Coordinates of N, CA, C and O in Angstrom, one line a residue:
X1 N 67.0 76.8 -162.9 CA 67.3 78.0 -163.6 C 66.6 78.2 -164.9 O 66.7 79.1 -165.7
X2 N 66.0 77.2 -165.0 CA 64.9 76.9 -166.5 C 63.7 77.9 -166.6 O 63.2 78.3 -167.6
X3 N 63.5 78.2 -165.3 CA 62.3 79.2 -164.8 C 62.8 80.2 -165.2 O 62.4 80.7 -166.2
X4 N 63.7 80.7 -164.5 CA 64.4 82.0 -164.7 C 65.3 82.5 -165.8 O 65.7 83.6 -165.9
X5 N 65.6 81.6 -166.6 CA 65.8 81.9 -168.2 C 64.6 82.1 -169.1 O 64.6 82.9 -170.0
X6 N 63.4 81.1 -168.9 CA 62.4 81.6 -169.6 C 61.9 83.5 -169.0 O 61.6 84.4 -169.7
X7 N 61.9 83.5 -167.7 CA 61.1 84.9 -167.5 C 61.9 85.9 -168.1 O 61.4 86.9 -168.5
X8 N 63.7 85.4 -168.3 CA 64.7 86.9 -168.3 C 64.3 86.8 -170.5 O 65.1 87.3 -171.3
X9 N 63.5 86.3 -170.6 CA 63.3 86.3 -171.9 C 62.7 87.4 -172.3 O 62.9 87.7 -173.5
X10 N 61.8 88.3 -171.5 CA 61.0 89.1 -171.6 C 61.8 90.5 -171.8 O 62.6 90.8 -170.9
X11 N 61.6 91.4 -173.3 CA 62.6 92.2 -173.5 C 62.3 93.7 -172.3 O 63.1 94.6 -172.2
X12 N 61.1 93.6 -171.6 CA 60.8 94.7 -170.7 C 61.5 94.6 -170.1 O 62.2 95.6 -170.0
X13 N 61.9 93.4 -169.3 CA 62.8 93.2 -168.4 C 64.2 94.0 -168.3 O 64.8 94.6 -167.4
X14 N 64.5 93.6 -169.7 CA 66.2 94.3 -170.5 C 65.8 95.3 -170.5 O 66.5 96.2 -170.3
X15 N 64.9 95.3 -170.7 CA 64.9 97.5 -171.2 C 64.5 97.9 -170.0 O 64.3 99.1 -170.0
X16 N 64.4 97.5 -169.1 CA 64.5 98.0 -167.7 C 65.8 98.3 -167.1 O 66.2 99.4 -166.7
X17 N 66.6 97.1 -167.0 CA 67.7 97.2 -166.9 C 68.9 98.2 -167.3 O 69.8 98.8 -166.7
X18 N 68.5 98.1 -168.6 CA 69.8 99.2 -169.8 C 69.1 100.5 -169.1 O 69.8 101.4 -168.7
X19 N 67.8 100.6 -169.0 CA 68.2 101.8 -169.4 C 68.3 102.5 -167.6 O 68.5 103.7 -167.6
X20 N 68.3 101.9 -166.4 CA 68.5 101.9 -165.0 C 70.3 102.0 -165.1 O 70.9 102.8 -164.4
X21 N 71.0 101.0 -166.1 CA 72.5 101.0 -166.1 C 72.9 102.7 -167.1 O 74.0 103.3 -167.1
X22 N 72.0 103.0 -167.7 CA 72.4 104.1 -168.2 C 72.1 105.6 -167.5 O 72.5 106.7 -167.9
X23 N 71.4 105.2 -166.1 CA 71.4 106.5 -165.6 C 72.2 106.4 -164.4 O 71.6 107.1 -163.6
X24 N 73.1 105.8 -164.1 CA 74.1 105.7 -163.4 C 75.1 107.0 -163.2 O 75.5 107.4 -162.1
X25 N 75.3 107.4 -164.3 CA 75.8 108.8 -164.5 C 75.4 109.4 -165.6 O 75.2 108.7 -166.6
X26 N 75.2 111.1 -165.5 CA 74.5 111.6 -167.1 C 75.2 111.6 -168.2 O 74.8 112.0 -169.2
X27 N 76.8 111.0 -168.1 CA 76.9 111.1 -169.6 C 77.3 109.4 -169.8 O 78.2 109.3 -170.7
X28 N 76.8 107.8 -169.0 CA 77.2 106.6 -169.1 C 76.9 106.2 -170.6 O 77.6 105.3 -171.1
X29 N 75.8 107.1 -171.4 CA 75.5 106.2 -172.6 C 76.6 106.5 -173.5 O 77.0 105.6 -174.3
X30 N 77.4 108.0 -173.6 CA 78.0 107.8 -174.5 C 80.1 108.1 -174.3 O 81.1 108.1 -175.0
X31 N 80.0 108.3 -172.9 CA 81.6 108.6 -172.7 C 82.0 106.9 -172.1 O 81.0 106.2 -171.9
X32 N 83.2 106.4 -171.9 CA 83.6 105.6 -171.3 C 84.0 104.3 -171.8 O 83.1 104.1 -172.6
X33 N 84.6 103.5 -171.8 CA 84.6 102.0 -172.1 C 82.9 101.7 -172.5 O 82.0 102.5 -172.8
X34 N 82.8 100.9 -172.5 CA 81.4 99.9 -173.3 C 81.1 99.0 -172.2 O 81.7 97.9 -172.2
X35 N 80.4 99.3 -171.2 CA 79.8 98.0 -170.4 C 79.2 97.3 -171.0 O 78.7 97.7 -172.0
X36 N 79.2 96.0 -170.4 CA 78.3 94.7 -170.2 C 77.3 95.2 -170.8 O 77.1 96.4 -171.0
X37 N 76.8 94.1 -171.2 CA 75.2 94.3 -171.9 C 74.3 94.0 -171.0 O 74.5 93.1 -170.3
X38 N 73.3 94.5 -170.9 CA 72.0 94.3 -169.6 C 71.8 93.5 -169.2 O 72.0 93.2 -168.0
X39 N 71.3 92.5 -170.4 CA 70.8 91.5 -170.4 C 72.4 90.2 -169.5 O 72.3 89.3 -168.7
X40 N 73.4 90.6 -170.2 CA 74.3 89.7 -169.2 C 74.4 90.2 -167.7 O 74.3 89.4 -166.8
X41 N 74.6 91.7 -167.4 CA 74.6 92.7 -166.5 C 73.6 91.9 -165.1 O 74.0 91.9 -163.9
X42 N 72.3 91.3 -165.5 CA 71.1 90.9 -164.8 C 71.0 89.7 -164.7 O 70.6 89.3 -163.7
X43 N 71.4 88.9 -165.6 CA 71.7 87.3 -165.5 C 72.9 87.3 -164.1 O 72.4 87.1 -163.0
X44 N 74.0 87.6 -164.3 CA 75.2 87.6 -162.9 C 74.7 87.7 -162.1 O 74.7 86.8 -161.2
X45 N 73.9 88.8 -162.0 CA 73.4 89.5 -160.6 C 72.0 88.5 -159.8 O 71.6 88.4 -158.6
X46 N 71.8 87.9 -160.9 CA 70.4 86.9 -160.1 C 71.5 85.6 -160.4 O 71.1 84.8 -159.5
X47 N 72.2 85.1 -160.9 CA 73.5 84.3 -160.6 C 73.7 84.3 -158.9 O 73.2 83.5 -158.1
X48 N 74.3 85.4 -158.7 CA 75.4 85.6 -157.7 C 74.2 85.2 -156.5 O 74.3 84.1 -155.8
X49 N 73.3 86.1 -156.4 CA 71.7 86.0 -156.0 C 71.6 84.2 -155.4 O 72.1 83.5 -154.5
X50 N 70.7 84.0 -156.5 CA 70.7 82.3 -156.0 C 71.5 81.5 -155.1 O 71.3 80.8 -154.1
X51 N 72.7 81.9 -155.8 CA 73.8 80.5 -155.3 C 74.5 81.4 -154.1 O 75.5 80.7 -153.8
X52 N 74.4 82.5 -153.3 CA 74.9 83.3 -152.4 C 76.2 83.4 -152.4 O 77.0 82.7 -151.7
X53 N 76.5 84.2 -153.3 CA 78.3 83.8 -154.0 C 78.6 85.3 -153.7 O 77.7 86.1 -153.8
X54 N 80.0 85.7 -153.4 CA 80.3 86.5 -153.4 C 80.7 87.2 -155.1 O 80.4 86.5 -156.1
X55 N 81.4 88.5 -155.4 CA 81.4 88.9 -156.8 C 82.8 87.9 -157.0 O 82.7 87.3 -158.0
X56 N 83.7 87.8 -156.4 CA 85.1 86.8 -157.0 C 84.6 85.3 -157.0 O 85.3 84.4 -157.6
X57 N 83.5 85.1 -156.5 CA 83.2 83.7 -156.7 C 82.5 83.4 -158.0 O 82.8 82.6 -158.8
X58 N 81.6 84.5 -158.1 CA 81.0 84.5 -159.2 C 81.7 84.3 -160.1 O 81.7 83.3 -160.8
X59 N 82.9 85.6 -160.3 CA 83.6 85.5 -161.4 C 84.3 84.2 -161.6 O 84.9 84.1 -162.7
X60 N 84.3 83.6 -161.0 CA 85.5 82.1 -160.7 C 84.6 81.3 -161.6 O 84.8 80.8 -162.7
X61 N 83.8 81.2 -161.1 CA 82.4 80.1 -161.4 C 82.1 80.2 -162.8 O 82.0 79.3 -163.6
X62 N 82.0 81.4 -163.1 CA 81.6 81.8 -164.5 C 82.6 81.3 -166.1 O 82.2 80.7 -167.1
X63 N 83.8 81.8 -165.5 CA 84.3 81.4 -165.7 C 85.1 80.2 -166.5 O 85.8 80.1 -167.5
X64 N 84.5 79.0 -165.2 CA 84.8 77.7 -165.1 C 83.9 77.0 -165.9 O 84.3 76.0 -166.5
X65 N 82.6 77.3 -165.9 CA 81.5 76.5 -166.1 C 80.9 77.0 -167.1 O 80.5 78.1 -167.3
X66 N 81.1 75.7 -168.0 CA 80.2 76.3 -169.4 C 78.4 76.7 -169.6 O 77.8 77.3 -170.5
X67 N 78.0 76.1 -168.4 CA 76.6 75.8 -168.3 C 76.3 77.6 -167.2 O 75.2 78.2 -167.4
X68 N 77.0 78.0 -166.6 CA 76.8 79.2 -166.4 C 77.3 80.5 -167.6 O 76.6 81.5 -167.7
X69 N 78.3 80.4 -168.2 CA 78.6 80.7 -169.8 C 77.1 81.0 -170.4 O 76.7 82.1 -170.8
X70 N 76.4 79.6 -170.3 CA 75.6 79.8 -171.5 C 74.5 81.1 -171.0 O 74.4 82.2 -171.5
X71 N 73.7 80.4 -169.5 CA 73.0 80.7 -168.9 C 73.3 82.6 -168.7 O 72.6 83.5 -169.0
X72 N 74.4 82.5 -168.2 CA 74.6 84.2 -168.0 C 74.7 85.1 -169.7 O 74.8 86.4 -169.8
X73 N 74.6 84.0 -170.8 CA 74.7 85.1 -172.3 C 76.4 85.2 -172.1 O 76.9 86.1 -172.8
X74 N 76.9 84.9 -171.6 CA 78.5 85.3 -171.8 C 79.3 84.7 -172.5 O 80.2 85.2 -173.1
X75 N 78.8 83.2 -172.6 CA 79.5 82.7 -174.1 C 80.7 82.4 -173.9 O 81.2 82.0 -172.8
X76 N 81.5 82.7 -175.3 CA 83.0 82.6 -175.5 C 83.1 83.9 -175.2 O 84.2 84.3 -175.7
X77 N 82.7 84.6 -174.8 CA 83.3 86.6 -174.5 C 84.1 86.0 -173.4 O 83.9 84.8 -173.1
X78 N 85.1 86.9 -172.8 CA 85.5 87.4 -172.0 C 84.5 87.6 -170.5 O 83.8 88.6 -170.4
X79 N 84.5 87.0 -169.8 CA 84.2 87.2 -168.3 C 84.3 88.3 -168.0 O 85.5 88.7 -168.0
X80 N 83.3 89.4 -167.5 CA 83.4 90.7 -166.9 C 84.4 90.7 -165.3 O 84.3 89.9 -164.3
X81 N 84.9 91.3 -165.4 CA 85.8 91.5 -164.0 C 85.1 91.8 -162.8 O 84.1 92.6 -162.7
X82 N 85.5 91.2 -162.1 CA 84.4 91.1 -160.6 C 84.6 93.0 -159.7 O 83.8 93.6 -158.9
X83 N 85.5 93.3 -160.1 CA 86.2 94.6 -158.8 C 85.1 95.7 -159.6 O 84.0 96.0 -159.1
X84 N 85.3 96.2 -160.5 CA 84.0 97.0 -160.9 C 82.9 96.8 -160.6 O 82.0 97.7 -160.5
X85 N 82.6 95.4 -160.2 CA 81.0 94.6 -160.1 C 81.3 94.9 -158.9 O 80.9 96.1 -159.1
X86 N 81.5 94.9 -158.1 CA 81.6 94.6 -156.0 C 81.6 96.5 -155.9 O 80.8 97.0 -155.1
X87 N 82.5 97.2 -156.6 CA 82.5 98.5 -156.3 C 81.3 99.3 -156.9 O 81.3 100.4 -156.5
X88 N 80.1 98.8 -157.9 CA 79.1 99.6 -158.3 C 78.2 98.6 -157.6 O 77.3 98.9 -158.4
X89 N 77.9 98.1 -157.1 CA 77.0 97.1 -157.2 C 75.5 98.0 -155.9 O 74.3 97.9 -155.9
X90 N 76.5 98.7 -155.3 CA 75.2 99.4 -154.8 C 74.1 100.6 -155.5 O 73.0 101.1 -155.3
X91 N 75.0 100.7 -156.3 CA 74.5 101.9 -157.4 C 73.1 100.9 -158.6 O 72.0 101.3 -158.9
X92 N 73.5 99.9 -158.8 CA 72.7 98.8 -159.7 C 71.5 98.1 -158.5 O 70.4 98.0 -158.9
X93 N 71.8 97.8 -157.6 CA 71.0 97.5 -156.8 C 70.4 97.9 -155.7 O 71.2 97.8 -154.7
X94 N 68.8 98.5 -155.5 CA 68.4 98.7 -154.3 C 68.2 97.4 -153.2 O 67.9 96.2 -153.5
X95 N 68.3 97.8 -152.0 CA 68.1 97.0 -150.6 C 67.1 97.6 -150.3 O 66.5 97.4 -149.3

């Protein structure tokens, strides 16, 4: 995951991301709660990815493990809730 923390270093990356999570709906940037930050938003998602985890596993794991904490940018925050993540998740990601 050494690989893939050095490339998620790249801020194009993030600003890819934010601004893909911001066209989700035309008013996401300024009505609603405050999502996740991209940059954590994209770490999960290539998380969940790798290890072929479902979104409640993830959340479990995350959780649990300080070393995915660090790696996903989540820290001492609060764990994002998996049921928003499973129910948007086709909207964030093409197949």
């Amino acid at each position: 995951m050494e690989r893939v923390d050095a490339m998620l270093e790249d801020d194009a990356i993030v600003t890819a991301v934010h601004e893909a999570l911001a066209q989700r709906h035309p008013q996401s940037r300024g009505r609603g709660r405050r999502g996740s930050p991209a940059e954590v938003v994209l770490r999960l998602l290539i998380l969940k990815h790798v290890r072929n985890w479902s979104y409640a596993v993830l959340e479990r794991e995350v959780r649990a493990n300080l070393v995915y904490r660090d790696f996903t940018r989540v820290g001492a925050d609060k764990m994002p809730d998996a049921r928003p993540w499973a129910l948007g998740a086709s909207r964030w990601v093409r197949r």
